[in-house]
Amino acid sequence: AYVDQTQHMTPAASQTFVTLALPSAANARVGQIVRFISTTEDIGNVTVATSGGAGTITPAFTNTTLTAFDVLAYQCISTSGNGSWIRIQ
């Protein structure tokens, strides 16, 4: 909790319908950065959500393909209420 993270995924084959979870407001800090990267395969139908699903993510990333070696990065901008994250990469 509360630390910057890089979640490195190495699926053996293409994956689909994957939800990538950002920390909930209770486990995040303003300024925290979380990165997701797949270094072996594309991942289809990816959704990014907060743990528990109640936080705000801008812009929404739903049912989109994450191509191998693409990086998604989100920064926490608020821990009030359910929390808010913004995509920075």
N, CA and C of each residue as an Amber inpcrd file, in Angstrom:
protein
   267
   0.8380000  -1.1890000   0.0000000   0.0000000   0.0000000   0.0000000
   0.8790000   1.2480000   0.0000000   0.4020000   2.2840000  -0.6480000
   0.9830000   3.6190000  -0.6340000   2.2820000   3.7910000  -1.4090000
   2.7840000   2.7820000  -2.0920000   4.0430000   2.9160000  -2.8170000
   3.8000000   2.8390000  -4.3170000   4.6920000   3.4870000  -5.0930000
   4.6190000   3.3600000  -6.5410000   4.8370000   1.8950000  -6.9020000
   4.1840000   1.4630000  -7.9750000   4.2430000   0.0530000  -8.3520000
   4.3820000  -0.1000000  -9.8580000   5.0490000  -1.1610000 -10.2700000
   5.0320000  -1.5950000 -11.6610000   4.5820000  -3.0340000 -11.6380000
   3.4440000  -3.2940000 -12.2730000   2.9190000  -4.6530000 -12.3470000
   3.2930000  -5.2160000 -13.7080000   4.2530000  -6.1140000 -13.6850000
   4.8290000  -6.7000000 -14.8860000   4.1450000  -8.0260000 -15.1600000
   3.4750000  -8.1220000 -16.3000000   2.7340000  -9.3360000 -16.6430000
   3.4490000 -10.0690000 -17.7710000   3.5550000 -11.3810000 -17.6300000
   4.1990000 -12.1940000 -18.6550000   3.3300000 -13.4000000 -18.9970000
   2.1630000 -13.1570000 -19.6140000   1.3080000 -14.2980000 -19.9630000
   1.9840000 -15.1750000 -21.0120000   1.7510000 -16.4810000 -20.9130000
   2.3450000 -17.4340000 -21.8580000   1.6200000 -17.4080000 -23.2040000
   0.3860000 -16.9310000 -23.2100000  -0.3990000 -16.8270000 -24.4330000
  -1.3060000 -15.6070000 -24.2970000  -1.9040000 -15.2020000 -25.3920000
  -2.8060000 -14.0510000 -25.3440000  -3.8870000 -14.2710000 -24.2960000
  -4.1460000 -13.2520000 -23.5120000  -5.1680000 -13.2950000 -22.4760000
  -6.3190000 -12.3860000 -22.8930000  -7.5030000 -12.6590000 -22.4040000
  -8.6410000 -11.7850000 -22.6630000  -9.4480000 -11.6030000 -21.3820000
 -10.1930000 -10.5290000 -21.3560000 -11.0670000 -10.1880000 -20.2290000
 -10.3100000 -10.1520000 -18.9060000  -9.3220000  -9.2700000 -18.8560000
  -8.4730000  -9.0980000 -17.6760000  -8.8070000  -7.7540000 -17.0310000
  -8.9590000  -7.7450000 -15.7170000  -9.1540000  -6.4950000 -14.9850000
  -7.8810000  -6.1800000 -14.2120000  -7.3120000  -5.0090000 -14.4730000
  -6.1270000  -4.5460000 -13.7670000  -6.6010000  -3.6420000 -12.6350000
  -6.1410000  -3.9130000 -11.4280000  -6.6660000  -3.2110000 -10.2520000
  -5.6990000  -2.1700000  -9.7070000  -6.2240000  -0.9590000  -9.5400000
  -5.5240000   0.1040000  -8.8420000  -5.9160000   0.0330000  -7.3650000
  -5.0580000   0.4990000  -6.4540000  -5.4120000   0.4630000  -5.0360000
  -6.6690000   1.2800000  -4.7220000  -7.3960000   0.8490000  -3.7230000
  -8.5490000   1.6180000  -3.2490000  -8.0450000   2.8940000  -2.5820000
  -8.9400000   3.8450000  -2.3600000  -8.5680000   5.1100000  -1.7160000
  -7.9070000   4.8780000  -0.3590000  -8.3700000   3.8760000   0.3690000
  -7.8120000   3.5880000   1.6990000  -6.3740000   3.0820000   1.6280000
  -5.9760000   2.5600000   0.4570000  -4.6300000   1.9900000   0.3070000
  -3.7750000   2.7590000  -0.6900000  -4.1580000   4.0050000  -0.9750000
  -3.4220000   4.8230000  -1.9380000  -2.9820000   6.1220000  -1.2800000
  -2.0780000   6.8210000  -1.9480000  -1.6740000   8.1580000  -1.5110000
  -1.6810000   9.0630000  -2.7350000  -2.0050000  10.3220000  -2.5360000
  -1.9810000  11.2910000  -3.6230000  -0.5580000  11.3400000  -4.1890000
  -0.4400000  11.2390000  -5.5040000   0.8590000  11.2360000  -6.1690000
   1.3800000   9.8460000  -6.4870000   0.7850000   8.8300000  -5.8940000
   1.2160000   7.4510000  -6.1390000   1.0160000   7.0960000  -7.6120000
   1.9710000   6.3740000  -8.1900000   1.9010000   5.9510000  -9.5910000
   1.9020000   4.4350000  -9.6540000   0.9900000   3.9060000 -10.4590000
   0.9200000   2.4690000 -10.6980000   1.0270000   2.2590000 -12.2030000
   1.9630000   1.3790000 -12.6070000   2.1680000   1.0740000 -14.0250000
   1.8450000  -0.3910000 -14.2820000   1.2990000  -0.6450000 -15.4820000
   1.0260000  -2.0030000 -15.9370000   1.7580000  -2.2060000 -17.2540000
   2.4330000  -3.3540000 -17.4190000   3.1020000  -3.6690000 -18.6720000
   3.0620000  -5.1780000 -18.9010000   2.7810000  -5.5590000 -20.1370000
   2.8600000  -6.9640000 -20.5510000   4.0450000  -7.0670000 -21.4950000
   4.9920000  -7.9220000 -21.1900000   6.1970000  -7.9980000 -22.0200000
   6.2630000  -9.2450000 -22.8880000   5.1780000 -10.0210000 -22.9270000
   5.2360000 -11.2090000 -23.7580000   4.1040000 -11.3210000 -24.7640000
   2.9230000 -10.8870000 -24.4220000   1.7520000 -11.0790000 -25.2820000
   0.8190000  -9.8850000 -25.1790000  -0.0200000  -9.7260000 -26.2160000
  -1.1140000  -8.7660000 -26.1350000  -2.1280000  -9.2870000 -25.1190000
  -2.8360000  -8.3730000 -24.4940000  -3.9170000  -8.7440000 -23.5840000
  -5.1660000  -8.0300000 -24.0850000  -6.1760000  -8.7960000 -24.4550000
  -7.3940000  -8.2230000 -25.0180000  -8.4600000  -7.9920000 -23.9730000
  -9.3390000  -7.0540000 -24.2700000 -10.4710000  -6.7390000 -23.3940000
 -10.0330000  -6.4260000 -21.9680000  -9.0720000  -5.5280000 -21.8510000
  -8.5490000  -5.1140000 -20.5480000  -9.4260000  -4.0040000 -19.9770000
  -9.7020000  -4.1040000 -18.6920000 -10.3980000  -3.0520000 -17.9640000
  -9.5350000  -2.6650000 -16.7690000  -9.4020000  -1.3660000 -16.5420000
  -8.6920000  -0.8790000 -15.3630000  -9.7540000  -0.3890000 -14.3760000
  -9.6560000  -0.8540000 -13.1330000 -10.6190000  -0.4790000 -12.0970000
  -9.8830000  -0.3410000 -10.7740000 -10.5060000   0.3460000  -9.8310000
  -9.9290000   0.3950000  -8.4950000 -10.3320000  -0.8640000  -7.7480000
  -9.5300000  -1.2390000  -6.7820000  -9.8680000  -2.3670000  -5.9380000
 -11.2050000  -2.0780000  -5.2810000 -12.1630000  -2.9340000  -5.4620000
 -13.5080000  -2.6910000  -4.9670000 -14.3990000  -2.0340000  -6.0050000
 -13.7910000  -1.4780000  -7.0740000 -14.5290000  -0.9570000  -8.2060000
 -15.2370000   0.3690000  -8.0300000 -15.0300000   1.0790000  -6.9190000
 -15.8300000   2.2810000  -6.6660000 -15.1060000   3.5820000  -7.0080000
 -13.8070000   3.5540000  -7.2650000 -13.0670000   4.7920000  -7.5230000
 -13.2970000   5.3240000  -8.9310000 -12.8390000   6.5540000  -9.1570000
 -12.9570000   7.2060000 -10.4620000 -11.6370000   7.0860000 -11.2060000
 -11.7160000   6.6710000 -12.4780000 -10.5340000   6.5500000 -13.3240000
 -10.7880000   7.3750000 -14.5830000  -9.8750000   8.3080000 -14.8770000
 -10.0280000   9.1930000 -16.0250000  -8.8060000   9.0870000 -16.9240000
  -8.9470000   8.8580000 -18.2270000 -10.1760000   8.4260000 -18.8760000
 -10.4100000   6.9520000 -18.5860000 -11.6400000   6.5190000 -18.7440000
 -11.9730000   5.1070000 -18.5120000 -11.1890000   4.2360000 -19.4910000
 -10.7640000   3.0860000 -19.0380000 -10.0430000   2.1260000 -19.8810000
 -10.7990000   0.8090000 -19.7450000 -11.6880000   0.5540000 -20.7020000
 -12.5770000  -0.5930000 -20.6110000 -12.6000000  -1.3520000 -21.9240000
 -12.4150000  -2.6690000 -21.8430000 -12.4720000  -3.5550000 -23.0040000
 -11.5680000  -3.0830000 -24.1420000 -10.3570000  -2.7300000 -23.7900000
  -9.3670000  -2.2400000 -24.7380000  -8.1830000  -3.1970000 -24.7350000
  -7.5160000  -3.3400000 -25.8750000  -6.3640000  -4.2360000 -25.9630000
  -5.1100000  -3.5300000 -25.4560000  -4.3820000  -4.2090000 -24.5990000
  -3.0670000  -3.7550000 -24.1530000  -2.0520000  -4.5430000 -24.9710000
  -1.3700000  -3.8670000 -25.8810000  -0.4010000  -4.5150000 -26.7560000
   0.8850000  -4.7730000 -25.9810000   1.5290000  -5.8930000 -26.2890000
   2.7920000  -6.2180000 -25.6190000   3.7470000  -5.0330000 -25.6850000
   4.3620000  -4.7230000 -24.5850000   5.3280000  -3.6530000 -24.3860000
   4.6990000  -2.2640000 -24.2730000   3.3670000  -2.1460000 -24.4180000
   2.7180000  -0.8800000 -24.0970000   2.6770000  -0.7360000 -22.5840000
   2.7480000   0.4840000 -22.1150000   2.7010000   0.7530000 -20.6780000
   1.4650000   1.5890000 -20.3820000   0.7270000   1.1850000 -19.3790000
  -0.3450000   2.0030000 -18.8260000   0.1560000   2.5290000 -17.4950000
   0.0170000   3.8190000 -17.2540000   0.4390000   4.3850000 -15.9730000
  -0.6570000   5.3070000 -15.4580000  -0.9680000   5.1680000 -14.1790000
  -2.0020000   5.9610000 -13.5270000  -1.4330000   6.6110000 -12.2800000
  -1.8660000   7.8450000 -12.0280000  -1.4400000   8.5580000 -10.8300000
  -2.6670000   8.9000000  -9.9950000  -2.5500000   8.6490000  -8.6980000
  -3.6260000   8.9660000  -7.7690000  -3.6880000  10.4810000  -7.5850000
  -4.8880000  11.0470000  -7.7980000  -5.0430000  12.4960000  -7.6350000
  -5.9290000  12.8520000  -6.4470000  -6.5880000  11.8420000  -5.8530000
  -7.4110000  12.1040000  -4.6680000  -7.6690000  10.8040000  -3.9280000
  -7.6210000  10.8750000  -2.6020000  -8.0030000   9.7270000  -1.7790000
  -9.2810000  10.0240000  -1.0050000  -9.9510000  11.1160000  -1.3570000
 -11.2380000  11.4500000  -0.7370000 -12.3150000  10.5250000  -1.2820000
 -13.2760000  10.2010000  -0.4620000 -14.3600000   9.3300000  -0.9090000
 -13.8170000   8.0020000  -1.4120000 -14.1570000   7.6530000  -2.6650000
 -13.6770000   6.4080000  -3.2590000 -12.3550000   6.5610000  -3.9950000
 -11.8120000   7.7700000  -4.0350000 -10.5290000   8.0090000  -4.6740000
 -10.6630000   8.2930000  -6.1630000  -9.6080000   8.9370000  -6.7070000
  -9.5700000   9.2660000  -8.1340000  -8.1800000   9.0310000  -8.6800000
  -8.1170000   8.4820000  -9.8910000  -6.8840000   8.2110000 -10.5990000
  -6.9800000   8.8170000 -11.9930000  -5.8330000   9.2550000 -12.5360000
  -5.7850000   9.7870000 -13.8830000  -4.6830000   9.0790000 -14.6530000
  -4.9690000   8.7640000 -15.9080000  -3.9690000   8.0890000 -16.7410000
  -2.9260000   9.1080000 -17.1630000  -1.6550000   8.7690000 -16.9330000
  -0.5550000   9.6650000 -17.3010000   0.3050000   9.0780000 -18.4210000
   0.0790000   7.8090000 -18.7730000   0.8180000   7.1960000 -19.8900000
   0.0130000   6.0530000 -20.4330000
